[in-house]
Coordinates of C-alpha atoms in Angstrom, one line a residue:
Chain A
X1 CA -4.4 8.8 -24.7
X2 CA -1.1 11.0 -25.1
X3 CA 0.3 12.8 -23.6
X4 CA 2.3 15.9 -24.6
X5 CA 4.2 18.8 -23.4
X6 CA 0.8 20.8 -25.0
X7 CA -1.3 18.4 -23.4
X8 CA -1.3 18.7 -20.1
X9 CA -1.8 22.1 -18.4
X10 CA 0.6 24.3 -17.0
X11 CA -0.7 25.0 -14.3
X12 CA -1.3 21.8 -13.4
X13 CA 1.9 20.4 -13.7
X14 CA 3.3 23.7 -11.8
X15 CA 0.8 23.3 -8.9
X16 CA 1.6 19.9 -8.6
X17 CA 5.6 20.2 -8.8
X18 CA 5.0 22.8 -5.8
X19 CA 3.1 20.9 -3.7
X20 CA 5.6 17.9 -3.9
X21 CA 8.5 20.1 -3.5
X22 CA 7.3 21.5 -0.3
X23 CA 5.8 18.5 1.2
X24 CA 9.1 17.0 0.9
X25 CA 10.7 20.2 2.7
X26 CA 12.6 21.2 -0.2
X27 CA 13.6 25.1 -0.8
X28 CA 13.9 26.4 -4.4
X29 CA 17.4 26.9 -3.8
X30 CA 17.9 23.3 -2.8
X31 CA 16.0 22.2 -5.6
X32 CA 17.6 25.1 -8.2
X33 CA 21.5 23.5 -7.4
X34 CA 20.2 20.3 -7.0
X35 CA 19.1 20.4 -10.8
X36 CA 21.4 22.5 -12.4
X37 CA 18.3 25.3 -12.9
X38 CA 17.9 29.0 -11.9
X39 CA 15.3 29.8 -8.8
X40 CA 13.4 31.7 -10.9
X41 CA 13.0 29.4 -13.8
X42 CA 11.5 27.0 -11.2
X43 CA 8.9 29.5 -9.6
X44 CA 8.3 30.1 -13.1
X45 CA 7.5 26.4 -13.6
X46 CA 5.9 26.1 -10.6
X47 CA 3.3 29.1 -10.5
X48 CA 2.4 27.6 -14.4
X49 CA 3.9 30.3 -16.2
X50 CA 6.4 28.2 -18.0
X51 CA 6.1 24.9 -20.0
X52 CA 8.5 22.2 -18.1
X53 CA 9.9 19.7 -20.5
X54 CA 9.4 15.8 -20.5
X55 CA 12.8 15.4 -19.3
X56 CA 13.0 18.1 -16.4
X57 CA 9.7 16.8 -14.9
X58 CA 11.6 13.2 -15.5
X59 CA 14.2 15.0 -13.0
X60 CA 11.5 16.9 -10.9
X61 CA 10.1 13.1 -10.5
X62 CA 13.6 11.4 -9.5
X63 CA 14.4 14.4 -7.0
X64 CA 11.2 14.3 -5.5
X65 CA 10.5 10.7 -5.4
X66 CA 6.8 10.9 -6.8
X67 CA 6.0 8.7 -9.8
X68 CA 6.2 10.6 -13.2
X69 CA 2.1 10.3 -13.7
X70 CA 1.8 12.9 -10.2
X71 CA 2.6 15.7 -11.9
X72 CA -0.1 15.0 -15.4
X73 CA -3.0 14.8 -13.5
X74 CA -5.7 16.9 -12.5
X75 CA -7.4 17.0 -9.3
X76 CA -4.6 15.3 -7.6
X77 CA -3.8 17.5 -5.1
X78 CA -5.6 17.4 -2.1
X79 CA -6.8 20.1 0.7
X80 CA -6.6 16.8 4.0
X81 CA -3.3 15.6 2.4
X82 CA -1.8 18.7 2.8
X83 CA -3.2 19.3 6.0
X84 CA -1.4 16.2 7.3
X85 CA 1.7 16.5 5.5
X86 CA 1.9 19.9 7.3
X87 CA 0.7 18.2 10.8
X88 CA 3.7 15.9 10.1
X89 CA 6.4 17.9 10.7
X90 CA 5.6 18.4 14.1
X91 CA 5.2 14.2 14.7
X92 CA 7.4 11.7 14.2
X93 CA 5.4 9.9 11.2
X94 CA 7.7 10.6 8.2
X95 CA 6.8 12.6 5.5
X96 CA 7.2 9.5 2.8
X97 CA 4.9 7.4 4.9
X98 CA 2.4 9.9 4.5
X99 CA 2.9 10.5 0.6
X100 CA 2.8 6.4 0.6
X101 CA -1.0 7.0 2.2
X102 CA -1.7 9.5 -0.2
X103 CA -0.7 7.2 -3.2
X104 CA -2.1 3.7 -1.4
X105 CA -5.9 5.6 -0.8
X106 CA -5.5 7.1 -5.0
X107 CA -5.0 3.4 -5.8
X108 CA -7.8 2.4 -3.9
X109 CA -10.3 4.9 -5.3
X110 CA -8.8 4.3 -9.1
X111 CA -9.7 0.4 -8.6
X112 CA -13.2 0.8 -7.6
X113 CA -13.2 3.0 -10.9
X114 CA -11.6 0.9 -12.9
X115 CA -13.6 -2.6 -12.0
X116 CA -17.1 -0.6 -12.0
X117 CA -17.4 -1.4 -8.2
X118 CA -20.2 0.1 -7.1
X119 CA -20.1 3.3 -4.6
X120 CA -19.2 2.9 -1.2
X121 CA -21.7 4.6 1.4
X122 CA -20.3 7.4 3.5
X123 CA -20.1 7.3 7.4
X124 CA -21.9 9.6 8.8
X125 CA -21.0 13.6 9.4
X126 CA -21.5 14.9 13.3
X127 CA -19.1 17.4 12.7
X128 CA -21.4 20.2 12.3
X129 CA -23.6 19.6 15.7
X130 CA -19.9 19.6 17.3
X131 CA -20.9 16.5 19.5
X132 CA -18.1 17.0 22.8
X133 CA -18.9 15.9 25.7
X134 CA -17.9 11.9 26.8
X135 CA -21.8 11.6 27.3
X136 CA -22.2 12.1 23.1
X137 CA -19.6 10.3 22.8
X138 CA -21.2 7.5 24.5
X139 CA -24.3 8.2 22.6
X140 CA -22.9 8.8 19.3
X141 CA -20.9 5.1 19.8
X142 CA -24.2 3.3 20.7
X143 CA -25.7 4.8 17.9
X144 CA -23.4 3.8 15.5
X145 CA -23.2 0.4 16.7
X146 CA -27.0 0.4 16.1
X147 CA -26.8 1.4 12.7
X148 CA -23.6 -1.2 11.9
X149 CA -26.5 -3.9 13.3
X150 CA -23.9 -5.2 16.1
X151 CA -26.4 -5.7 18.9
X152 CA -23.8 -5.7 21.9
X153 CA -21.3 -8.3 20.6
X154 CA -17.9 -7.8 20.4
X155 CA -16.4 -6.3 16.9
X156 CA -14.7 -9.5 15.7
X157 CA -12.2 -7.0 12.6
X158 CA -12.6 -3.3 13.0
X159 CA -11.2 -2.9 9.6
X160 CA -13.3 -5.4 8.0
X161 CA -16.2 -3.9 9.6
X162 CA -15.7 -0.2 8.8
X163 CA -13.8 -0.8 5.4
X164 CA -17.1 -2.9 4.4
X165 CA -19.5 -1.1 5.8
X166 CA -18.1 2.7 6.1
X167 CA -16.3 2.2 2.7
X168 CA -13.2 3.7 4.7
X169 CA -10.1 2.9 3.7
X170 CA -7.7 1.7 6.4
X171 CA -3.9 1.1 6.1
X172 CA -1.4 -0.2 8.1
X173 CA 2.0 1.0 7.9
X174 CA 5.4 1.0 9.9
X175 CA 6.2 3.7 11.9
X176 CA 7.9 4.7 15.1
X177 CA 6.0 3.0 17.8
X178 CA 6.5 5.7 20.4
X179 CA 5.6 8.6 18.1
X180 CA 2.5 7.7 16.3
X181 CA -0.4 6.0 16.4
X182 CA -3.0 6.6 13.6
X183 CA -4.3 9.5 11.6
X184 CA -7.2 10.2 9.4
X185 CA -8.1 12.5 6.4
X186 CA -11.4 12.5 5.0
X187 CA -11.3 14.2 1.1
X188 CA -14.2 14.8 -1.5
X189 CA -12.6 12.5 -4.1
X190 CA -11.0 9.7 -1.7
X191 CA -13.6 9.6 1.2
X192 CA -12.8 8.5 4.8
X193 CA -9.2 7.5 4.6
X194 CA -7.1 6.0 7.9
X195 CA -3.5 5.2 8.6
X196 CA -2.8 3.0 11.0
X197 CA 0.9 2.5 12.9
X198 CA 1.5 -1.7 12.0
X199 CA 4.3 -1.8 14.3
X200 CA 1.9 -0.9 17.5
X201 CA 0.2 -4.4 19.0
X202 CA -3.3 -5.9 17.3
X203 CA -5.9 -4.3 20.4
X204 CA -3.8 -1.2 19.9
X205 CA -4.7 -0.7 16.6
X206 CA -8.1 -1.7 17.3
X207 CA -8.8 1.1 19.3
X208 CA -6.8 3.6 17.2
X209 CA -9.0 2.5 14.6
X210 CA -12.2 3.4 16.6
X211 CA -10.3 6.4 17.9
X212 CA -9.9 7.7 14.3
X213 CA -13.1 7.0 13.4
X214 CA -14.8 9.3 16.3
X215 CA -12.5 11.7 14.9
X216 CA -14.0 11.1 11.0
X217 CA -17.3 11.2 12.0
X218 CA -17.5 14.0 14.9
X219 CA -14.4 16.3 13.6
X220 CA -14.9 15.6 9.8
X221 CA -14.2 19.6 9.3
X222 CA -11.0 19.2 10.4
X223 CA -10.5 17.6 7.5
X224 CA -7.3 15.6 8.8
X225 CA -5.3 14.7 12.1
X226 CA -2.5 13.0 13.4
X227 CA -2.6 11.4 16.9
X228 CA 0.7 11.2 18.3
X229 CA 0.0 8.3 20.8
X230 CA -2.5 9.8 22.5
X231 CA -2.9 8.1 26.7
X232 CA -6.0 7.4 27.7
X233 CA -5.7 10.1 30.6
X234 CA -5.3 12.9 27.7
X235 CA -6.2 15.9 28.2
X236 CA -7.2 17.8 25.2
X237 CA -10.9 17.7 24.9
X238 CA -11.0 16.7 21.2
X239 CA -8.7 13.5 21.5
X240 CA -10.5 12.6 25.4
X241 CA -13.7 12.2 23.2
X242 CA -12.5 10.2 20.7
X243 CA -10.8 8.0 23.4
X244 CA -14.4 7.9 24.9
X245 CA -16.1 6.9 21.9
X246 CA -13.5 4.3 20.6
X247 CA -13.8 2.8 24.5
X248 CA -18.2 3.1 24.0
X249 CA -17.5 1.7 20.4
X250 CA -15.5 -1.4 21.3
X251 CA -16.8 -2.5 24.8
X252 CA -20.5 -0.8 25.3
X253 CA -21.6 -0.4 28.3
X254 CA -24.9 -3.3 28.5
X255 CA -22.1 -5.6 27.2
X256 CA -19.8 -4.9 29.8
X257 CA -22.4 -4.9 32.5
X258 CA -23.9 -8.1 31.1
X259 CA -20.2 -9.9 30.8
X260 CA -19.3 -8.6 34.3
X261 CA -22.3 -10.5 35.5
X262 CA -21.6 -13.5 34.3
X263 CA -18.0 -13.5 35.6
X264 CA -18.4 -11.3 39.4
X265 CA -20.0 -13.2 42.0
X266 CA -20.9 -13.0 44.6
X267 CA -21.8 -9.8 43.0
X268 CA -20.1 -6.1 44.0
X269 CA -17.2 -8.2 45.1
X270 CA -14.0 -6.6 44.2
X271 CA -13.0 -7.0 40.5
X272 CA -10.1 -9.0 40.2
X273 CA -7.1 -9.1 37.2
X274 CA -8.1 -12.2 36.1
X275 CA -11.8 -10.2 35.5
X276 CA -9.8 -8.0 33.8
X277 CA -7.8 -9.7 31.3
X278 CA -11.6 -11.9 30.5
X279 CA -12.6 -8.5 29.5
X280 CA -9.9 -7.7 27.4
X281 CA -9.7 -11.1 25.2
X282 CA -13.5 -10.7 24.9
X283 CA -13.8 -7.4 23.5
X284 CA -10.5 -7.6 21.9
X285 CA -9.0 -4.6 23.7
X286 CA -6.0 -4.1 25.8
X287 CA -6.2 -4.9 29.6
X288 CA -5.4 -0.8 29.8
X289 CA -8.3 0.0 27.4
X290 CA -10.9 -2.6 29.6
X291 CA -9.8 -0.9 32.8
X292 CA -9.8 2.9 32.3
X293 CA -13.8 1.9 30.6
X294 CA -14.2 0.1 34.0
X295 CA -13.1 3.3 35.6
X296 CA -15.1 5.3 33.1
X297 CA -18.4 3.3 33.7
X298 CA -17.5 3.1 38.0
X299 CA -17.3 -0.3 38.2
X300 CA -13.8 0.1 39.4
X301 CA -12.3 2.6 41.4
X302 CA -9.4 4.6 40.1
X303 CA -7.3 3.7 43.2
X304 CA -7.8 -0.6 42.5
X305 CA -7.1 0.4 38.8
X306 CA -3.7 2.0 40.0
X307 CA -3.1 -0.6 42.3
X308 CA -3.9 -3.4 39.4
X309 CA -1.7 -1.3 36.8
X310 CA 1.2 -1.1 39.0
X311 CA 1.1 -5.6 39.4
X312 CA 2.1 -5.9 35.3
X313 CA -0.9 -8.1 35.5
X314 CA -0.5 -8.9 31.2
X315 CA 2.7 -10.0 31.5
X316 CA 1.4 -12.6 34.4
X317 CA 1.8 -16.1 34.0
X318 CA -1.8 -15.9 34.7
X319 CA -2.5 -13.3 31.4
X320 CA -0.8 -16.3 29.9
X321 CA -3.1 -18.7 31.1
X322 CA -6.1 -17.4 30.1
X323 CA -5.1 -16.9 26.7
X324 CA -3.6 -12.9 26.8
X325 CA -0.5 -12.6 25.1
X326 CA 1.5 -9.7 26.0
X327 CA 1.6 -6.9 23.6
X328 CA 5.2 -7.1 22.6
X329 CA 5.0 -10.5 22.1
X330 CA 6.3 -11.5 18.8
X331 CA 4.0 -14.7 17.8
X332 CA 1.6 -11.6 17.0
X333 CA 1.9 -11.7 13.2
X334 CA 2.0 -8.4 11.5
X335 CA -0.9 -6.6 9.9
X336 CA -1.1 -6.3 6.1
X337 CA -0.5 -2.8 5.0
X338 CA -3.5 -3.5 2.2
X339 CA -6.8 -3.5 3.3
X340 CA -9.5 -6.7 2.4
X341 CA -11.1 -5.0 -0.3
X342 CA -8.5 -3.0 -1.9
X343 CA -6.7 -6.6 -2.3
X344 CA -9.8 -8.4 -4.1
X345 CA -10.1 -5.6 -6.2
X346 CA -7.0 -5.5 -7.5
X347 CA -7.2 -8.8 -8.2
X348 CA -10.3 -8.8 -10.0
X349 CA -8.9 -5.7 -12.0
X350 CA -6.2 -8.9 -12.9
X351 CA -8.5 -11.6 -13.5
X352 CA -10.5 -9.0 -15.6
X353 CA -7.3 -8.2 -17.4
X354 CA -7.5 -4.5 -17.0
X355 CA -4.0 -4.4 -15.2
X356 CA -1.1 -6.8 -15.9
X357 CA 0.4 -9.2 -13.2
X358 CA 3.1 -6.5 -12.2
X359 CA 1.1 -3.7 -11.7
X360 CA -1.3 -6.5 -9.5
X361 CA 2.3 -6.4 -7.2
X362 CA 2.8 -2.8 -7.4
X363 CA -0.6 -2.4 -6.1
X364 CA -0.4 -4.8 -3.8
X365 CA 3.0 -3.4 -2.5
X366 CA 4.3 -6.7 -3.1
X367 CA 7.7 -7.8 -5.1
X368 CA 6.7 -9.1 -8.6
X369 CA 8.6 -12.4 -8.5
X370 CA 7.9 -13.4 -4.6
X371 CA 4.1 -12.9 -5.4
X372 CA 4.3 -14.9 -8.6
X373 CA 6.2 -17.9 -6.5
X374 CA 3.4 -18.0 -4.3
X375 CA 0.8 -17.7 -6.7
X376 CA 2.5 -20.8 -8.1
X377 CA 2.4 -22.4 -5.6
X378 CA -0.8 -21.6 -4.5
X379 CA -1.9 -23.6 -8.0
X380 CA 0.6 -26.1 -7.5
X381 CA -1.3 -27.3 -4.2
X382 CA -4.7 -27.5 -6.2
X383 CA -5.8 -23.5 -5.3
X384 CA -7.7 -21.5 -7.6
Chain B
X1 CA 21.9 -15.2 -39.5
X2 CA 19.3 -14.6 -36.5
X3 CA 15.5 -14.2 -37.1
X4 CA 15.2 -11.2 -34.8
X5 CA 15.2 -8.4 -36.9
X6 CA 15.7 -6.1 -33.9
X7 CA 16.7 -6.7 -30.3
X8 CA 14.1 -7.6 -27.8
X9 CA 13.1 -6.2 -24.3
X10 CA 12.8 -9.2 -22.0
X11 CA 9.6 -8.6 -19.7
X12 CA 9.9 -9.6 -15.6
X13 CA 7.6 -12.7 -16.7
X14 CA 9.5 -13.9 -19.4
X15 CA 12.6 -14.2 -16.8
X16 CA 10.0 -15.2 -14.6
X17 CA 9.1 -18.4 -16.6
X18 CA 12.6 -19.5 -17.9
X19 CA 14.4 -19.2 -14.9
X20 CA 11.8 -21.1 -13.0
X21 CA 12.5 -23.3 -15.3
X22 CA 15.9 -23.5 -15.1
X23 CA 16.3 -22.4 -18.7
X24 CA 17.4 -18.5 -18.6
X25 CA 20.8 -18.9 -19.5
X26 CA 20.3 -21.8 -22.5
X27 CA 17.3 -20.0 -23.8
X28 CA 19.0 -16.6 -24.4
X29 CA 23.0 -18.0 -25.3
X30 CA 21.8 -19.6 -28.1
X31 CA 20.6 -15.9 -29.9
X32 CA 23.4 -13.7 -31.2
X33 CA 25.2 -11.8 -28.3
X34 CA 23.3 -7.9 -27.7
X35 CA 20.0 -9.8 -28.7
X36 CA 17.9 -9.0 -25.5
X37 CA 17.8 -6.2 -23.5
X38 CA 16.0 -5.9 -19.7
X39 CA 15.4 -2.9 -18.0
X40 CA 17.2 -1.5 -14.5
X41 CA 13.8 -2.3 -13.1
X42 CA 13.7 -5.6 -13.7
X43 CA 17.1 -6.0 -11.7
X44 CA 15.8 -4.1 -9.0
X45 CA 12.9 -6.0 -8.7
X46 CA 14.5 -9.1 -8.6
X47 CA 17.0 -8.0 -6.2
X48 CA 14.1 -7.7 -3.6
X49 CA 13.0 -11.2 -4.3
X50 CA 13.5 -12.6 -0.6
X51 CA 14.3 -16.5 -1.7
X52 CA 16.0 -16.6 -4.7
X53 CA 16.8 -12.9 -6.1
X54 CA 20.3 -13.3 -5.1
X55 CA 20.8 -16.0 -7.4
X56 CA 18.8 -14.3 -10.4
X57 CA 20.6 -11.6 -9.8
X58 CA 23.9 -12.7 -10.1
X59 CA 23.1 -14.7 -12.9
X60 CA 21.5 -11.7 -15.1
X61 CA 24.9 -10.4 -14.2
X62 CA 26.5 -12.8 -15.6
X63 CA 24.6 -12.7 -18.2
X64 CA 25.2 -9.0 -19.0
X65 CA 28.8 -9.7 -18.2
X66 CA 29.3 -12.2 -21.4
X67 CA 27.2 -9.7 -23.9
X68 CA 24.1 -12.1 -23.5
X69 CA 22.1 -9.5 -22.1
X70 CA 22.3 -5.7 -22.2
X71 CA 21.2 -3.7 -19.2
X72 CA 19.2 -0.3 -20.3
X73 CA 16.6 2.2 -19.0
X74 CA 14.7 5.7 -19.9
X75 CA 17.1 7.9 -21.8
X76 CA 17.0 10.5 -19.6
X77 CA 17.6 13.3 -22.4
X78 CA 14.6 12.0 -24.7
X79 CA 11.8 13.6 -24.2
X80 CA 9.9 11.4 -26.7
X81 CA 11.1 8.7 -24.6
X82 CA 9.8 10.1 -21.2
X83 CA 6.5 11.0 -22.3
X84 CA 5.8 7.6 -23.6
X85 CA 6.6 6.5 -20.4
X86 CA 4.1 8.6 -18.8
X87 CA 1.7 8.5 -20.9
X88 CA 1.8 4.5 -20.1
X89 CA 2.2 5.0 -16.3
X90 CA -0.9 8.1 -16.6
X91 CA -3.0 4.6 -17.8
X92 CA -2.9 3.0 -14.6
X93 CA -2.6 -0.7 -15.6
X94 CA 1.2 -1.5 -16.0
X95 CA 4.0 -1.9 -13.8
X96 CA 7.0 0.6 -14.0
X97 CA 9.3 -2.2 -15.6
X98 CA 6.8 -2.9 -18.3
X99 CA 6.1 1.2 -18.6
X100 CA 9.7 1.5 -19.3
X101 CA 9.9 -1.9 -21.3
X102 CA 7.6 -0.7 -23.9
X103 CA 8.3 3.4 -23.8
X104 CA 12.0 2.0 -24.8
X105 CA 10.9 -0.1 -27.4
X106 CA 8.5 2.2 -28.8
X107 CA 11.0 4.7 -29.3
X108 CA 14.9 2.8 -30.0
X109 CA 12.8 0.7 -32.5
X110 CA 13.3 -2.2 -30.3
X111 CA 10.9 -5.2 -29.9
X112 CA 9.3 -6.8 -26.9
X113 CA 9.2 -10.3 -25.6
X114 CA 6.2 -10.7 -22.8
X115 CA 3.7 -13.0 -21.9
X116 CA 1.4 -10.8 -20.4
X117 CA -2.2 -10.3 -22.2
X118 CA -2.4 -6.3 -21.2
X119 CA 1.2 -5.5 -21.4
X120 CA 1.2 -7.4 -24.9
X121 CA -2.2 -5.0 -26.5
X122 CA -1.1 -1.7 -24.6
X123 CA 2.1 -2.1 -26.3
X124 CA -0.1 -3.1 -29.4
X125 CA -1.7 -0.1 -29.3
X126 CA 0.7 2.2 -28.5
X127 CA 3.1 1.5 -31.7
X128 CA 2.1 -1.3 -34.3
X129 CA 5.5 -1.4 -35.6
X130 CA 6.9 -3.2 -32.4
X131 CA 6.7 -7.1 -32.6
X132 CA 5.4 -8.9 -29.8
X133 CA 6.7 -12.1 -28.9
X134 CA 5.8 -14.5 -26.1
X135 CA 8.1 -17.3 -24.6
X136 CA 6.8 -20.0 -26.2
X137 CA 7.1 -18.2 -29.7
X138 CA 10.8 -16.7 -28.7
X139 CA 11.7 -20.9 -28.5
X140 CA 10.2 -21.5 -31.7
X141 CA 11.8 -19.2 -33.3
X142 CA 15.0 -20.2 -32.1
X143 CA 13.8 -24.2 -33.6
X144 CA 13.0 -22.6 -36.7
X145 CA 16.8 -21.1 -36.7
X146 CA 18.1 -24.0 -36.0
X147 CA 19.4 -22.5 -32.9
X148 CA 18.1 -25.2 -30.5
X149 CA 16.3 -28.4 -31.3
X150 CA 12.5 -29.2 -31.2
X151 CA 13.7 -31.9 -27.9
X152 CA 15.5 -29.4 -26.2
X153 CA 12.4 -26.9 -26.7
X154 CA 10.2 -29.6 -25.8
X155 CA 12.0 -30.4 -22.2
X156 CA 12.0 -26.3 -21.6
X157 CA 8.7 -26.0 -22.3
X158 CA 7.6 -28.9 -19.8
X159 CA 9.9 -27.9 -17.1
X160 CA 8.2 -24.5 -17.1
X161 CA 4.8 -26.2 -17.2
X162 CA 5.6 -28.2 -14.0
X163 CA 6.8 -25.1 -12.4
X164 CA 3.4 -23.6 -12.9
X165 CA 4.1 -21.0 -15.4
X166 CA 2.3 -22.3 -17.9

């Protein structure tokens, strides 16, 4: 393969240099003094009425920070990307986060290609019987835990679960704590695709996780969404059911019931913190998550759930005690940005040598000589 | 005279292996001074390298500074030049360094020192004409020159087989 000026479409090229262009904000102005070129040479370029040459699309690549190969192929733009590039200017998740998705989740689907991995199935589409109430989203949970065979017990890895069973493809990356908590996209050619905040706590991200995945599998048409940390008093009806379902998701209601009577007794006595914070270790959920699902279910009032919000119960020596650390905490090691999956392909597409050891880093968003040290000395202490 | 007929791109593994070796400096002074080139993002790379990329950094510096090394990248005005490089980076299974490593070669008539299998047969296949080298044949070379003896060869070659690079 070859590639030429002739080879590659114009049009192609053009619809590509314009999408990147706007999604980083840039005018044609901007971009026109920037490179030396007249505005209407670059709408030229852009609408594919004009060839671009090897070394202006070098420049178009350098002022736009996309890699070169963007621009060459077909297919790569997509409908949900755009969707949340747009959604992104009125967040605070940055743009390049959001192009780093776009090019993490093309990765992911060109691996699967290029080791022969076979298909991933698809979660299931609600979308279209526009499930809304918090009673389907109670339903739609239970019936989703049914067909992922869990069976009441707690979901040990989200991620692993859904990324091995959904075929979704989760990342984690950093982003401002108090603006942002997760989006989704869901695309023809990429499939179920989330982003997940890595600077927010572990059972936060949990139940973003499950929160985006209500939103993939009951608001699929909207094709993409950013949730600006939502609270779990929201208001808009959309975001209260996907709060509803990640709550049903992560602590069903039998579990709860059946953990609660194992801990309460003499039974209907008043639920205590220490209750509480059980919960929460046991379904792997904040204390806030397990007690606005107590709420939810009425096996709390909302005036003791005040009352126990207002005593900083997880920052207790108690919390401590009983083995809840407090969210900020920073023993909490950070989440990989590279999903389970993505990494074992990658490096089977190594071990197969179908990429070379520094594309394995690239992939792996990793620096080429720091990954070799440890592969080293991963070999060095007798691993494979 | 030196038995390079052209200069040489240094891959990111080549470095890799002789500086973990502790050899990057003997194994390249020895060669006529503009012999090897490395590309910008090799430098960058090892710039990010948390432990030690201070210390390679300053040394390919140092390096470049005495004429042992040259520091290049994509000719930003070749088109020939550009499109190789994309064309390698449209193929989805090289790095950007080696991308640029062997678009460079490819087209200044360079040739390329790596020890990597696909970096070594897409460069094969991409232009014939560009001569391939690995470390351990680079050293050889050098014996065969008279640049370095078969010993000194011989305690590079084991130092970067107990660093695991081998």
């Amino acid at each position: 393969m070859s590639v030429t000026t002739a080879s590659v479409s114009t049009a192609t090229v053009g619809h590509a240099l314009k999408q990147a262009r706007t999604t980083i904000g840039l005018t044609l102005k901007q971009v026109g003094k920037s490179m030396g070129i007249a505005m209407s040479t670059i709408s030229e370029i852009e609408s594919g009425n004009r060839r671009v040459s090897a070394v202006e699309l070098y420049r178009f690549a350098k002022l736009y920070q996309y890699p070169i190969s963007f621009f060459l192929e077909e297919s790569e733009t997509s409908a949900s990307f755009a969707i949340l590039l747009r959604a992104a200017k009125t967040t605070s998740v940055s743009k390049e986060t959001i192009i780093n998705f776009h090019e993490l989740c093309r990765s992911y689907r060109d691996l699967r290609k290029l080791v022969g991995a076979p298909e991933m199935p698809s979660p299931s589409d609600y979308s279209t019987s526009r499930p809304t109430t918090l009673g389907h989203a109670e339903e739609l949970a239970e019936a989703e835990r049914g067909s992922l065979g869990l069976n009441g017990q707690p979901i040990k890895d989200i991620c692993d679960l859904l990324e091995g069973k959904r075929g979704i493809k989760i990342f984690h990356l950093p982003e401002d704590p108090e603006g942002f908590s997760g989006a989704f996209t869901y695309d023809e050619q990429l499939g179920a695709c989330f982003l997940i905040n890595s600077h927010h706590p572990k059972r936060r991200r949990t139940f973003t996780v499950a929160h985006e995945y209500a939103h993939c599998i009951a608001h699929r048409n909207q094709l993409a969404l950013i949730d600006a940390c939502p609270a779990f008093e929201i208001r808009n009806p959309r975001e209260r059911f996907a709060n509803a379902f990640a709550a049903a998701f992560l602590m069903p209601r039998r579990s709860v019931n059946e953990v609660l009577g194992q801990l309460v007794f003499p039974q209907k006595s008043t639920l205590t913190a220490e209750t509480l914070i059980h919960l929460a270790i046991y379904f792997g959920v904040s204390f806030e998550a397990i007690g606005w699902r107590l709420v939810s279910l009425r096996r709390l009032s909302l005036s003791r759930w005040e009352d126990l919000l207002s005593q900083q119960v997880p920052s207790s020596p108690t919390a401590r005690l009983l083995g809840y650390c407090r969210e900020e905490e920073p023993e909490e090691e950070p989440p990989d940005t590279i999903p389970r999956q993505y990494k074992y392909l990658a490096y089977k597409a190594y071990e197969m040598k179908l990429i070379s050891f520094e594309k394995l880093a690239e992939l792996l968003r990793r620096n080429y000589f720091e990954l070799k040290e440890e592969l080293k000395r991963g070999s060095q202490e007798g691993d494979v | 005279m030196s038995p390079l007929k052209k200069p040489v791109v240094l891959d990111n593994d080549v470095i890799s292996r002789l500086y973990s070796a502790g050899a990057l400096r003997r194994a390249l002074e020895i060669w006529p001074k503009g012999s090897f080139h490395i590309t910008e993002r090799v430098i960058k790379e090892a710039r990010q390298w948390p432990t030690q990329g201070q210390k390679l950094v300053t040394l390919l510096k140092k390096l470049e500074t005495e004429g042992i090394l040259v520091f290049i990248s994509i000719d930003e005005s070749s088109e020939e030049e550009i499109w190789a490089y994309a064309t390698l980076q449209l193929k989805k299974n090289l790095g950007r360094g080696e991308s640029a490593s062997i678009a460079i070669a490819c087209h200044r008539g360079f040739d390329i020192a790596t020890d990597d299998s696909v970096a070594a047969d897409t460069c094969k296949a991409m232009n014939p004409s560009v001569s391939i080298f690995g470390t351990g044949a680079l050293l050889n070379m050098a014996v065969q020159d008279g640049l370095i003896t078969q010993h000194e060869v011989n305690d590079i070659q084991f130092k970067i087989r107990r660093a695991g690079e081998a």
